[in-house]
Short mmCIF file of C-alpha atoms in Angstrom, two decimals:
data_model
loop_
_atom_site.label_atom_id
_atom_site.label_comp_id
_atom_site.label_asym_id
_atom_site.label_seq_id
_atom_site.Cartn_x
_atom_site.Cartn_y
_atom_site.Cartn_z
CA UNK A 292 -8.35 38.19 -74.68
CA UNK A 293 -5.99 36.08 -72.38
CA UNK A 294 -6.32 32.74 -71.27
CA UNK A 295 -5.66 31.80 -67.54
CA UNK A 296 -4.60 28.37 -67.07
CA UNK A 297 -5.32 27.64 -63.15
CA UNK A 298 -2.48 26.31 -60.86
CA UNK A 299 -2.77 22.50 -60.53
CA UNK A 300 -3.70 21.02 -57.72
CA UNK A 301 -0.61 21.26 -55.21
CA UNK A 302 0.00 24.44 -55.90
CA UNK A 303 -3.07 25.19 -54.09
CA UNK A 304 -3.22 25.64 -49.52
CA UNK A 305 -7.04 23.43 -49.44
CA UNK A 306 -5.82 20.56 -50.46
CA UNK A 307 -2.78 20.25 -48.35
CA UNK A 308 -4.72 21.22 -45.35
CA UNK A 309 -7.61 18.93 -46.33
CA UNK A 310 -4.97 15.82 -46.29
CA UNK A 311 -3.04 17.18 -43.43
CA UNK A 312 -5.94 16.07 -40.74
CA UNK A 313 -5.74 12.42 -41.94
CA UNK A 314 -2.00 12.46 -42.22
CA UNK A 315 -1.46 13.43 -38.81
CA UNK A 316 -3.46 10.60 -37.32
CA UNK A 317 -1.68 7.98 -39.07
CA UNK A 318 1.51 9.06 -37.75
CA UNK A 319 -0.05 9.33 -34.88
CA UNK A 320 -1.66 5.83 -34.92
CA UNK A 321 2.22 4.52 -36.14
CA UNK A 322 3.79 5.90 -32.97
CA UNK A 323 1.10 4.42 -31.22
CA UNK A 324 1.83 1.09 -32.27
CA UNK A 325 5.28 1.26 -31.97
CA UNK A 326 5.08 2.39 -27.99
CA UNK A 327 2.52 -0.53 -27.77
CA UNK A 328 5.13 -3.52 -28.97
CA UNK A 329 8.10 -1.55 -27.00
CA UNK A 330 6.62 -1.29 -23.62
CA UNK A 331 4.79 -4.63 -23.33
CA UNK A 332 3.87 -4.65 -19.86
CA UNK A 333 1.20 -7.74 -19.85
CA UNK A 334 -0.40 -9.16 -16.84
CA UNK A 335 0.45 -8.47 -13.61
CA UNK A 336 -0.80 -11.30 -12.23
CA UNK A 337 -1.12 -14.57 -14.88
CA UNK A 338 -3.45 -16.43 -12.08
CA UNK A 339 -5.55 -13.22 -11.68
CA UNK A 340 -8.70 -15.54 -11.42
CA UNK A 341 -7.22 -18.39 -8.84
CA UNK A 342 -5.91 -15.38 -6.44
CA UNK A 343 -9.92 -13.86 -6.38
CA UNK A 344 -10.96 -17.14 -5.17
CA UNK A 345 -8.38 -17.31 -2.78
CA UNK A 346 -9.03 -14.08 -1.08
CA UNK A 347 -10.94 -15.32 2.26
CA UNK A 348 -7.23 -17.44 2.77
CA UNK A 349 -5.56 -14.41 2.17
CA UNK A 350 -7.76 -12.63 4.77
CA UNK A 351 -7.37 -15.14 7.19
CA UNK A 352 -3.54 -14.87 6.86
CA UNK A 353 -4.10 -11.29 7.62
CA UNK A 354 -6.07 -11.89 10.77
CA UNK A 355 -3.99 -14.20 12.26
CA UNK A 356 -0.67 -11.85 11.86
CA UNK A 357 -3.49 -9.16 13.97
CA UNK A 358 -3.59 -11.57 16.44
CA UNK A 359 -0.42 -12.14 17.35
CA UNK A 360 -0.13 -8.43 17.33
CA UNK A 361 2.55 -8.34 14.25
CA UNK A 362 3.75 -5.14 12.95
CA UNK A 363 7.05 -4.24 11.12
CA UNK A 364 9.28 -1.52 10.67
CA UNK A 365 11.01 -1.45 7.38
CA UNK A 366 14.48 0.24 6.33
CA UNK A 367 15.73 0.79 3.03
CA UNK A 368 19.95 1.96 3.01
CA UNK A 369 22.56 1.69 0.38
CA UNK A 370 20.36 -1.41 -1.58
CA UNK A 371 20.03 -2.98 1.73
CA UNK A 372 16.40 -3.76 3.71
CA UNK A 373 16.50 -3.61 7.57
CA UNK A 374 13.57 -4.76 8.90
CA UNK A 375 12.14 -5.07 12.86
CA UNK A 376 9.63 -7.59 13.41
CA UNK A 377 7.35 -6.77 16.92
CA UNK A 378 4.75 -9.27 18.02
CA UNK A 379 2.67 -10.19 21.73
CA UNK A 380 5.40 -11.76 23.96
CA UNK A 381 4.26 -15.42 23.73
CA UNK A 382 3.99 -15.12 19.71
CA UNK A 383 7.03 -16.80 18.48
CA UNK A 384 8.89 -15.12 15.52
CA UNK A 385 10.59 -17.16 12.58
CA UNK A 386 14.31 -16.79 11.24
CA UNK A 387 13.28 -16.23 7.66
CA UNK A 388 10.91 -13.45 6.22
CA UNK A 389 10.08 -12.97 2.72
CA UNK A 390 9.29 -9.78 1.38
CA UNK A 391 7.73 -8.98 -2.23
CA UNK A 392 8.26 -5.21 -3.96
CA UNK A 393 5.25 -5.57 -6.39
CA UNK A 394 5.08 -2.67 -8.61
CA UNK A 395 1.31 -1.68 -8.88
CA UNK A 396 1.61 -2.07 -12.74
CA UNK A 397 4.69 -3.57 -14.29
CA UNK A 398 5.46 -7.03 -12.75
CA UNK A 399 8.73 -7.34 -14.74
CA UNK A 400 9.62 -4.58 -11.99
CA UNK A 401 8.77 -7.20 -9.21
CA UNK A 402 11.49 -8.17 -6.36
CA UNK A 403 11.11 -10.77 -3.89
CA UNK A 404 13.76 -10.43 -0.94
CA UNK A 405 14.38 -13.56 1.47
CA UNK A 406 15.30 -11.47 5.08
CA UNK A 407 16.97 -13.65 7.42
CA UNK A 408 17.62 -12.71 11.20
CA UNK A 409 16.17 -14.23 14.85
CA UNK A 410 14.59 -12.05 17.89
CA UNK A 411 12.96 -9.83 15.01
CA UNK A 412 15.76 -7.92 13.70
CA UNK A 413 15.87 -9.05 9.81
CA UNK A 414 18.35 -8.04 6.58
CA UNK A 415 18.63 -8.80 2.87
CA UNK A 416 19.64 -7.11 0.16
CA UNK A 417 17.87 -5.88 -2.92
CA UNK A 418 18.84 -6.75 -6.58
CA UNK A 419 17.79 -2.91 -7.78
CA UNK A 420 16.84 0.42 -6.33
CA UNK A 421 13.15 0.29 -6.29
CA UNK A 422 12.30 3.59 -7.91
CA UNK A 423 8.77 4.54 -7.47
CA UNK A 424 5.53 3.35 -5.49
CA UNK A 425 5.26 -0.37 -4.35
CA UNK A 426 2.86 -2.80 -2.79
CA UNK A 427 4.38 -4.14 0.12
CA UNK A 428 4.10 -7.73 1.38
CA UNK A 429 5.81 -9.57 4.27
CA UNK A 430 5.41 -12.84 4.52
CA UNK A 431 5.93 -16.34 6.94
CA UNK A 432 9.18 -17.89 5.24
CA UNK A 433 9.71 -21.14 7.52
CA UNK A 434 6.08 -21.87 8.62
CA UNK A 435 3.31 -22.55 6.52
CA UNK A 436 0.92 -23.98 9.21
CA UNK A 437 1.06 -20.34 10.95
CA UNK A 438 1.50 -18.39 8.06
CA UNK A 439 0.62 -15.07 8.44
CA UNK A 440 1.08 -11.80 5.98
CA UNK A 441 1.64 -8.29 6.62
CA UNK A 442 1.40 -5.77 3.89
CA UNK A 443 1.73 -1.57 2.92
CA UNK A 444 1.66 0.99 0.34
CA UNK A 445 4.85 3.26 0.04
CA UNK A 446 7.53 4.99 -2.09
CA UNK A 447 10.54 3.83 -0.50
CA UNK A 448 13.11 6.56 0.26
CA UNK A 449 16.62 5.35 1.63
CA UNK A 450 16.64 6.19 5.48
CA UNK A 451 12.80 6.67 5.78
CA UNK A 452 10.99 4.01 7.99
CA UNK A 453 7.60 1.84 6.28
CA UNK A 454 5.11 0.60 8.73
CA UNK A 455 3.68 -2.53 7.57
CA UNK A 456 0.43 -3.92 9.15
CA UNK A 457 -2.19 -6.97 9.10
CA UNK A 458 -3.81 -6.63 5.87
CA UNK A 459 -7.88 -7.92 6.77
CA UNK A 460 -10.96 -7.94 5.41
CA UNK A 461 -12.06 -5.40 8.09
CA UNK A 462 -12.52 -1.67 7.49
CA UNK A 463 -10.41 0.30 10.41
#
């Protein structure tokens, strides 16, 4: 009569599989983690709170720009914004614009660009190619009594032209 001794443990497929489920997920979880702490995006808005309370001001700046019949056209060549301003003939038009790149989910990808010009041709130039979707918002630089605020949704493409418009509360 013979004696089989049995194969220990790790010589055996069931266990290995049995430990492979669990194993995976806390590599998984690991990687996980590690994207988490490298791609820290946090808020994109700090003041997310104070700006919902402020939202009938914001309107209002909207409506007034749609009054004076404001609209802008909006270049993007060689890191450089061209911008043309039209308004109603007795709406006078400031010498400084500023206009904010938000990106719709990393604010560290943010750019605010100060456009100087007169009779509603405007230029400045970007610090970085803005590479993907952004909000668009054109603001009032030199008057805050008749601020006003035009706004639009794009993926800028040098040469192509952005509309922006008067962002109300208003459905169109």
């Amino acid at each position: 009569m013979s004696i089989t001794v049995p194969a220990p443990w790790y010589r055996h497929r069931w266990p290995w599989l049995l430990i492979a489920g669990p194993g995976i997920v806390v590599v998984a979880s690991f990687i996980t983690l590690w994207l988490a702490i490298k791609s820290d995006d946090g808020l994109v808005a700090d003041d997310y709170y104070k700006q919902g309370l402020a939202i009938n001001r914001t309107l209002a700046r909207g409506e007034r720009a749609q009054a004076m019949g404001l609209q802008a056209f909006l270049n993007w060549r060689e890191g450089r914004i061209e911008l043309r301003l039209t308004a109603h003939a007795d709406a006078p038009l400031p010498t400084r614009l500023r206009l904010t790149l938000s990106h719709p989910t990393r604010s560290g990808l943010d750019q605010v660009v100060v456009l100087n010009g007169r009779d509603g041709l405007y230029g400045g130039v970007l610090a970085s190619a803005p590479a993907g979707r952004r909000q668009l918002l054109l603001e009032n630089e030199t008057d805050e009594g008749a601020s006003w605020r035009l706004a639009g949704l794009a993926t800028l493409k040098e040469g192509s032209e952005v509309v922006l418009l008067p962002l109300t509360g208003r459905a169109k």
